[in-house]
Amino acid sequence: MIEVNLKALEITSHAIERAKERFNILNELDIVNMCKTIIKTGVYIGEITCEKGNKSHLFASGKKGAIISQDLSKVVTVIEYRRGHIPDLDKKNPLHNKLVALYHSEMKRLTKLEQSLLKKLKETKLYNDIEIAELNLKLYKTRSEKTKKEVEQRIAEIKNKFEEQEFAMKQIESDKRIIAKSMACLT
């Protein structure tokens, strides 16, 4: 379980603005207390990646969520979750527990997949950099136009293949975000 030091927790100006906008709380002390309450009483959903690519942790309580930085030192933003795609369920309803378990297992599966793909992506990037460097050297040394075109095509192929792998990684991150939001709605 993730341990957050609530006494040393900072609230960013962005989080304060969003709390004022989304929850109509004007007093900054109340915003700080709300964020700490979400973290203390809420459920840790998991590590998510935002649209910009920044990794963070999501805590949710009720229809409120707090996104905390990777090092658990500051609240980046607060979110209000609406249950547009998930019906309001009573926590005593057996379907509620099944949905929570399903989302939890899917989140774990995607996290493992993301970690393995990230490791593979880093290794592939290193090998690609070596091959591209060798091809650039060959491109520099050769005088044949045919060889130059072949080398340029190979470099383009390597870059396209790597971009496809990066796109697959972004798709997994997007799926994790969607599932994290759904899990937050069920808390």
Backbone as a ProteinNet text record, in pm:
[ID]
protein_1_A
[PRIMARY]
MIEVNLKALEITSHAIERAKERFNILNELDIVNMCKTIIKTGVYIGEITCEKGNKSHLFASGKKGAIISQDLSKVVTVIEYRRGHIPDLDKKNPLHNKLVALYHSEMKRLTKLEQSLLKKLKETKLYNDIEIAELNLKLYKTRSEKTKKEVEQRIAEIKNKFEEQEFAMKQIESDKRIIAKSMACLT
[TERTIARY]
84.1	0	87.6	42	115.1	94.3	204.1	199.1	229.9	140.2	158.6	173.4	277.4	298.1	206.9	94.5	-4.9	43.4	133.2	181.4	271.3	348.1	440.6	381.5	255.7	193.1	168.7	214.9	193.4	75.1	4.7	-105.3	-62.6	-59.7	-16.5	-123.3	-81.1	-175.8	-280.2	-239.8	-334.6	-443.8	-405	-503	-599.3	-548.5	-634.4	-733	-685.4	-775.2	-883.8	-844.9	-943.2	-1043.3	-1000.1	-1093.1	-1193.9	-1147.2	-1239.3	-1338.7	-1290.1	-1373.6	-1472.1	-1425.2	-1507.1	-1593.5	-1546.9	-1619.8	-1673.2	-1648.9	-1695.1	-1647.8	-1525.4	-1464.8	-1369.5	-1393.2	-1313.5	-1197.9	-1214	-1111.8	-1001.4	-876.9	-766.2	-742.3	-767.9	-752.1	-851.8	-973.9	-1073.3	-1030.7	-968	-919.7	-810	-718	-611	-670.2	-767.1	-830.7	-906.3	-971.9	-1043.5	-945.9	-833.7	-733.8	-679	-649.6	-598.1	-702.9	-829.4	-937.6	-953.3	-945.1	-954.7	-844.8	-725	-612.5	-624.5	-666.5	-673	-787.1	-905	-1021.8	-1047.9	-982.5	-1010	-937.9	-956.2	-898.2	-786.3	-675	-565.9	-603.2	-619.4	-659.6	-538.5	-432.1	-312.2	-231.2	-126.2	-40	-97.1	-115.2	-171	-76.2	-98.6	-20.9	-117.4	-89.7	-179.8	-158.9	-241	-233	-97.9	-32.4	97.6	212.3	183	285.8	346.4	294.9	347.6	284.8	367.8	317.7	276.8	167.7	118	35.1	-8.3	-88.9	-228.8	-329.6	-468.7	-529.8	-586.6	-665.5	-807.3	-908.2	-1047	-1128.7	-1223	-1315.8	-1447.8	-1550.6	-1678.9	-1666.5	-1709.7	-1699.2	-1582.5	-1491.7	-1376.6	-1249.1	-1155.1	-1026.6	-913.4	-800.4	-680.8	-567.8	-504.4	-390.2	-264.5	-177	-57.4	65.6	168	290.9	355.8	447.6	514	587.6	646.7	721.5	634.2	503.2	403.9	424.1	476.5	502.9	399.8	326.9	230.1	109	-3.9	-127.2	-122.3	-127	-117.3	-251	-358.8	-491.9	-597	-717.6	-832.4	-936.4	-1008.8	-1103.9	-1237.3	-1343.6	-1477.7	-1520.9	-1556.5	-1598.1	-1749	-1796.9	-1940.4	-1963.3	-2073.2	-2100.5	-2188.5	-2146.6	-2225.9	-2233.9	-2125.6	-2121.7	-2138.6	-2141.6	-2158.2	-2278.3	-2374.3	-2489.9	-2450.4	-2521.8	-2498.3	-2538.8	-2446.8	-2473.8	-2459.7	-2548	-2536.3	-2419.8	-2337.8	-2221.4	-2260.5	-2385.5	-2431.9	-2469.1	-2486.5	-2522.4	-2405.7	-2430.6	-2321.3	-2254.4	-2326.2	-2268.6	-2157.9	-2171.7	-2070.8	-1935.7	-1934.7	-1809.2	-1748.8	-1833.9	-1784.3	-1721.8	-1785.2	-1728.7	-1594.5	-1587.6	-1462.7	-1352.9	-1385.2	-1286.4	-1243.2	-1338.5	-1307.1	-1215	-1249.1	-1165	-1025.9	-1021.7	-893.8	-804.5	-861.8	-781.6	-737	-823.3	-786.2	-675.5	-682.2	-579.3	-444.2	-445.2	-321.6	-264.8	-352.2	-308.3	-243.5	-309.3	-255.1	-124.8	-113.4	9.6	125.9	103.2	208.7	245.4	144.5	168.3	245.8	209.4	277.6	424	450.1	587.8	673.3	618	695.8	719.5	617.6	633.3	731.8	731.1	824.6	968.5	989.9	1123.7	1168.4	1077.1	1107.7	1132.8	1055.8	1069	1205.7	1251.4	1382.4	1494.4	1483.3	1584.5	1585.2	1465.9	1454.4	1513.8	1489.4	1542.6	1694.9	1753.8	1900.4	1955.5	1895.1	1940.1	1916.7	1802.4	1773.1	1873.4	1910.2	2007.9	2142.3	2181.2	2307.4	2298.7	2189	2173.8	2164.9	2093.2	2081.8	2217.9	2296.4	2430.3	2518.3	2509.7	2586.8	2540.7	2409	2355.6	2394.6	2394.6	2436.9	2584.4	2665.8	2807.1	2821.1	2743.7	2745.4	2697.9	2594.6	2541.4	2647.4	2724.1	2828.9	2943.4	2980.1	3095.8	3066.3	2943.8	2913.6	2897.1	2927.5	2908.1	2796.4	2754.1	2651.3	2512.9	2440.5	2305.7	2208.9	2225.4	2138.8	2155	2277.2	2304	2249.6	2265	2213.3	2062.2	1991.4	1845.5	1806.1	1877.9	1849	1869.5	1978.1	2008.2	1901.6	1862.3	1758.6	1625.6	1593.2	1470.3	1476.2	1590.5	1604.7	1590.9	1648.4	1636.1	1489.5	1419.1	1276.7	1195.8	1228.7	1159.3	1178.5	1301.1	1331.6	1252.1	1250.3	1178	1027.8	971.2	827.5	789.9	873.2	846.3	847.2	943.4	951.9	832.2	788	670.4	545.2	534.3	420.8	422.3	540.9	551.7	517.3	561.1	526.6	376.5	312.4	167.6	95.7	143.7	84.6	98.1	211.4	232.8	135.9	116.4	22.8	-120	-153.7	-287.3	-309.9	-208.9	-219.7	-236.1	-159.8	-172.3	-311.3	-365.9	-500.9	-604.3	-588.9	-680.5	-673.8	-552.4	-537.5	-608.2	-598.6	-667	-817.1	-871.9	-1016.4	-1059.8	-985.8	-1021.3	-1005.3	-902.3	-883.1	-1000.2	-1048.2	-1163.6	-1287.4	-1304.8	-1419.8	-1410.9	-1290.2	-1272.2	-1301.3	-1259.6	-1283.1	-1432.2	-1508.4	-1653.1	-1719.9	-1659.7	-1720.1	-1681.1	-1590.9	-1549.2	-1650.8
-119.2	0	124.2	226.7	352.6	435.2	482.9	568.7	712.5	803.6	944.6	1022.4	1104.5	1189.3	1311.4	1308.9	1415.5	1548.6	1544.3	1669	1746	1673.8	1739.1	1754.7	1717.8	1721	1864.8	1896	2028.2	2021.7	2132.7	2143	2244.6	2204.7	2295.7	2402	2510	2616.9	2566.5	2474.6	2415.8	2338.5	2262.4	2185.8	2280	2390.7	2487.6	2550.1	2586.7	2643	2544.1	2418.6	2316.9	2288.1	2290.5	2267.7	2381.9	2504	2618	2607	2564.4	2554.4	2437.5	2321.7	2200.2	2178.7	2223.5	2196.3	2321.7	2438	2566.4	2588.9	2550.2	2574.5	2692.2	2799	2919.6	2930.5	2874.4	2883.8	2781	2826.3	2736.2	2633.2	2668	2571.9	2457.1	2490.2	2385.2	2294.8	2353.2	2273.8	2177.5	2226.6	2141	2026.9	2059.3	1955.6	1855.2	1902	1811.5	1714.5	1766.4	1680.5	1575.9	1617.9	1523.2	1419	1460.3	1366.1	1263.4	1307.8	1214.6	1109.3	1152.4	1059	966.8	1024.8	945.8	844.4	886.7	798.1	728	773.7	719.9	589.5	545.4	420.7	454.4	384	400.8	323.7	395.1	332	273.3	348.9	298.3	408.7	366.7	461.2	482.8	608.7	640.9	735.5	749.7	841.9	940.7	1069.6	1170.3	1182.7	1264.9	1282.8	1338.5	1413.9	1472.6	1373.6	1258.1	1156.6	1154.8	1236.4	1240.1	1129.5	1056.6	950.2	1010.2	956.4	1004.5	895.3	921.1	825.9	883.7	797.2	840.6	782.9	871.5	833.9	882.8	805	845.6	815.6	904.7	888.2	949.3	865.9	914.9	953	1071.3	1117.9	1214.5	1216.7	1306	1224.4	1279.2	1213.2	1312.5	1263.7	1346.1	1277.4	1351.5	1299.2	1356.3	1264.1	1300.9	1272.1	1354.1	1338.9	1203.1	1167.2	1037.2	1018	1124.5	1113.4	1132.7	1141.5	1152.3	1276.3	1383.7	1503.6	1613.5	1610.4	1717.7	1668.6	1736	1708.2	1789.6	1720.1	1786.5	1848.3	1771.8	1822	1740.3	1793.8	1721.8	1708.9	1598.4	1567.3	1529.9	1570.9	1527.2	1423.2	1305.9	1198.4	1194	1187.2	1172.3	1031.8	974.5	835.3	826.9	887.9	885.3	748.2	674.8	544.4	429.1	460.1	355.5	391.5	300	331.4	342.2	427.2	436.7	305.2	244.6	116.6	130.8	66.4	58.6	-34.5	0.1	-82.7	-220	-234.9	-365.1	-455.9	-398.6	-475	-566.7	-696.4	-787.6	-753.1	-688.2	-648.2	-544.7	-462.5	-360.9	-427	-528.6	-596.4	-666	-722	-788.6	-687.8	-572	-468.3	-418.1	-396.6	-350.1	-453.8	-581.6	-688.1	-695.9	-680.9	-685.1	-569.5	-448.5	-332.9	-348.3	-400.7	-417.8	-517.1	-629.3	-728.9	-674.8	-599.4	-541.6	-437.2	-360.3	-260	-328.5	-438.5	-512.5	-569.9	-622.9	-680.8	-573.9	-458	-350.1	-294.5	-290.7	-242.6	-335.1	-466.4	-562.5	-550.5	-537.9	-524.1	-396.2	-287.9	-160.2	-169.5	-233.3	-245.2	-329.4	-441	-526.1	-455.8	-385.3	-314.1	-198.2	-131.7	-21.9	-73.3	-187.2	-246.8	-284.4	-345.6	-385.5	-262.6	-156	-32.6	32.5	33.8	92.2	13.1	-120.3	-205	-186.7	-182.1	-163.1	-29.4	73.9	206.3	204.8	136.1	128.6	57	-56.9	-129.3	-47.4	20.9	104	217.5	278.8	387.9	339.6	218.2	162	137.9	76	45	172.3	272.6	398.7	468	461	520.7	451.2	317.7	243.9	279.9	290.9	326.1	468.1	559.4	696.8	701.4	618.5	610.6	555.6	451.9	393.3	495.6	572.5	676.8	783.6	815.8	917.2	868.7	740.5	687.8	651.4	612.6	562.4	675.7	640.8	737.6	692.6	570.4	513.8	567.9	617.1	670.4	559.3	442.4	328.9	288.7	280.1	244.2	351	477.6	585.9	575.4	545.1	530.9	412.3	300.5	182.3	211.1	279.8	313.5	407.7	507.4	601	529.7	434	356.1	273.1	212.3	129.2	214.6	332.8	423.4	461	490.2	524.5	406.2	284.2	164.6	147.8	164.8	150.4	252	376.1	480.7	454.8	409.4	379.6	265	161.8	46.5	88.5	173.2	220.2	308.6	392.3	476.9	392.8	280.1	189.8	131.4	94.3	41.5	149	272	381.9	407	395.1	412.9	305.2	182.2	73.8	104.3	160.3	197.7	307.6	406.2	514.8	462.7	363.6	304	232.6	163.1	96.5	200.4	309.1	416.1	477.6	494.6	548.9	454.1	324.5	226	227.1	240.8	247.5	370.1	484	605.7	584.2	521.7	498.4	406.5	300	206	271.7	353.8	423	516.6	586.2	674.5	593.9	479.4	394.7	340.7	301.8	253.7	364.6	485.7	598.7	626.1	601.4	621.9	521.9	406.5	302.7	312.4	403.6	412.3	485.5
0	0	0	-61.9	-74	53.5	110.3	228.6	187.3	221.5	188.2	318	327.2	443.4	429.4	500.3	486	542.8	640.7	700.5	603.6	523.8	430.4	290.6	273.5	141.8	96.1	-24.2	-82.8	-178.7	-192.6	-287.7	-393.3	-518.8	-624.9	-650.6	-712.1	-745.2	-844.7	-931.9	-1027.3	-953	-851.1	-773.5	-700.8	-650.1	-580.8	-678.6	-796.8	-898.8	-937.8	-959.2	-999.8	-889.2	-764.4	-653.4	-645.1	-665.7	-665	-779.7	-894.2	-1013.6	-1005.1	-960	-964.8	-841.8	-725.4	-602	-534.3	-593.7	-539.7	-396.4	-368.1	-237.3	-254.7	-182.8	-201.3	-102.5	16.4	119.6	92.1	87	55.1	164.8	288.9	398.1	383.3	340.2	316.1	200	100.4	-13.5	31.8	113.7	165.9	247.8	332.9	415.1	329	222.8	133.7	66.9	19.1	-46.3	50.7	171.3	270.8	307.7	312.5	342.9	231.7	108	-5.3	4.7	38.5	45.4	166.6	280.9	403.6	400.7	357.5	361.5	229.3	124.5	-8.1	-36.4	-157.3	-205.1	-303.1	-289.2	-385.3	-510.6	-621.1	-746.6	-818.1	-828.5	-894.3	-957.9	-1025	-1094.9	-1234.2	-1269.9	-1400.5	-1473.2	-1601.6	-1684.1	-1746.3	-1730.4	-1786.4	-1936.8	-1999.9	-2144.5	-2188.1	-2100.2	-2132.9	-2113.3	-2051.7	-2031.7	-1892.9	-1801.5	-1665.6	-1582.2	-1509.8	-1423.7	-1289.9	-1233.3	-1105.2	-1039.8	-915.9	-840.4	-822.5	-829.3	-816.8	-690.3	-609	-492.8	-517.4	-475.1	-495.8	-371.8	-346.1	-235.2	-278.9	-285.5	-333.1	-478.8	-512.2	-650.6	-668.6	-571.4	-577.6	-591.3	-665.7	-683	-668.2	-618.8	-605.6	-680.4	-767.9	-841.9	-777.9	-733.8	-658.6	-743.8	-727.2	-805.6	-780.8	-868.6	-862	-729.8	-675.5	-550.5	-426.5	-444.2	-336	-249.7	-306.5	-227.9	-248.7	-361.3	-384.4	-462	-435.4	-507.6	-636.4	-748.8	-878.4	-916.6	-901.2	-933.3	-860.4	-858.4	-803.2	-913.5	-909.2	-1015.3	-953.7	-1020.3	-982.3	-1084.5	-1035.7	-1125.7	-1133.3	-1255	-1278	-1327.9	-1289	-1323.5	-1446.3	-1553.8	-1675.5	-1737.7	-1732.8	-1797.2	-1698.7	-1569.7	-1468.7	-1383	-1368	-1285.3	-1138.3	-1064.2	-920.9	-856.9	-787.5	-723.5	-573.2	-503.9	-359.6	-329.4	-230.1	-200.1	-147.3	-103.9	-56.1	-173	-288.5	-406.9	-445.5	-466.4	-500.8	-633.8	-721.3	-849	-829.7	-727.7	-697.9	-671.5	-587.7	-554.3	-675.9	-760.7	-881.1	-977	-990.1	-1077.3	-1024.4	-892.8	-833	-855.5	-835.2	-855.6	-1002.2	-1092.9	-1235.9	-1275.3	-1230.6	-1261.7	-1199.9	-1077.7	-1008.9	-1083.9	-1125.1	-1197.6	-1333.5	-1399.2	-1529.1	-1511.7	-1404.1	-1376.1	-1351.3	-1275.7	-1250.3	-1380	-1464.7	-1591.4	-1679.8	-1688	-1770.7	-1713.6	-1581	-1518.8	-1552.5	-1542.9	-1578.3	-1725.8	-1810.1	-1953.5	-1983.3	-1914.8	-1934	-1892.5	-1778.2	-1730.7	-1824.8	-1872.4	-1963.4	-2097	-2146.5	-2273.2	-2259.5	-2144.4	-2120.9	-2120.6	-2055.9	-2053	-2194.5	-2269.4	-2406.7	-2494.3	-2470.2	-2547.4	-2524.7	-2399.1	-2368.7	-2436.1	-2429.4	-2491.6	-2643.5	-2701.5	-2846.1	-2888.2	-2808.7	-2840.8	-2842	-2745.2	-2741.5	-2865	-2900.1	-3018.9	-3146.2	-3152	-3269.6	-3283.4	-3170.7	-3175.1	-3229.8	-3187.8	-3237.8	-3388	-3431.3	-3573.6	-3658	-3607.9	-3682	-3691	-3583.7	-3587.1	-3691.5	-3696.3	-3796.8	-3938.5	-3955.9	-4087.6	-4128.3	-4031.8	-4062.1	-4102.2	-4036.7	-4074.1	-4215.9	-4245.7	-4380.5	-4483.6	-4445.7	-4533.3	-4560.6	-4459	-4471.8	-4561	-4546	-4618.4	-4763.7	-4793.3	-4928	-5028.6	-5154.6	-5261.9	-5354.8	-5342.7	-5429.7	-5392.2	-5491.4	-5467.7	-5427	-5487.5	-5456.3	-5309.4	-5263.7	-5124.3	-5030.2	-5067.7	-4983.9	-4967.8	-5077.3	-5070.2	-4983.1	-4997.9	-4916.7	-4768.2	-4736.2	-4597	-4541.5	-4618.9	-4573.6	-4552.8	-4641.2	-4624.1	-4496.6	-4471.4	-4350.8	-4224.8	-4224.7	-4109.4	-4088.6	-4197.5	-4187.7	-4134.7	-4178.8	-4129.5	-3979.5	-3934	-3791.1	-3710	-3756.6	-3684	-3682.9	-3794.9	-3800.9	-3708.1	-3706.7	-3620.4	-3473.1	-3436.1	-3298.1	-3263	-3356.8	-3332.5	-3311.7	-3383.2	-3363.2	-3222.7	-3174.1	-3038	-2935	-2958.7	-2868.3	-2867.7	-2983.8	-2992.2	-2911.1	-2917.9	-2838.2	-2689.3	-2648.8	-2508.7	-2467.8	-2552.3	-2521.7	-2513.1	-2592.9	-2588.4	-2455.1	-2406.2	-2276	-2166.3	-2172.9	-2073.6	-2077.5	-2195.7	-2210.6	-2150.5	-2176.2	-2118.5	-1966.4	-1912.1	-1766.1	-1709.1	-1779.7	-1734.1	-1728.7	-1832.8	-1839.1	-1726	-1702.8	-1596.2	-1459.7	-1442.4	-1314.8	-1286.4	-1388.1	-1369.3	-1333.3	-1397.7	-1366.8	-1224.7	-1182.9	-1045.5	-945.4	-978.9	-889	-874.1	-978.6	-971.4	-878	-860.6	-777.4	-630.7	-595.3	-455.4	-372.7
[MASK]
+++++++++++++++++++++++++++++++++++++++++++++++++++++++++++++++++++++++++++++++++++++++++++++++++++++++++++++++++++++++++++++++++++++++++++++++++++++++++++++++++++++++++++++++++++++++++++

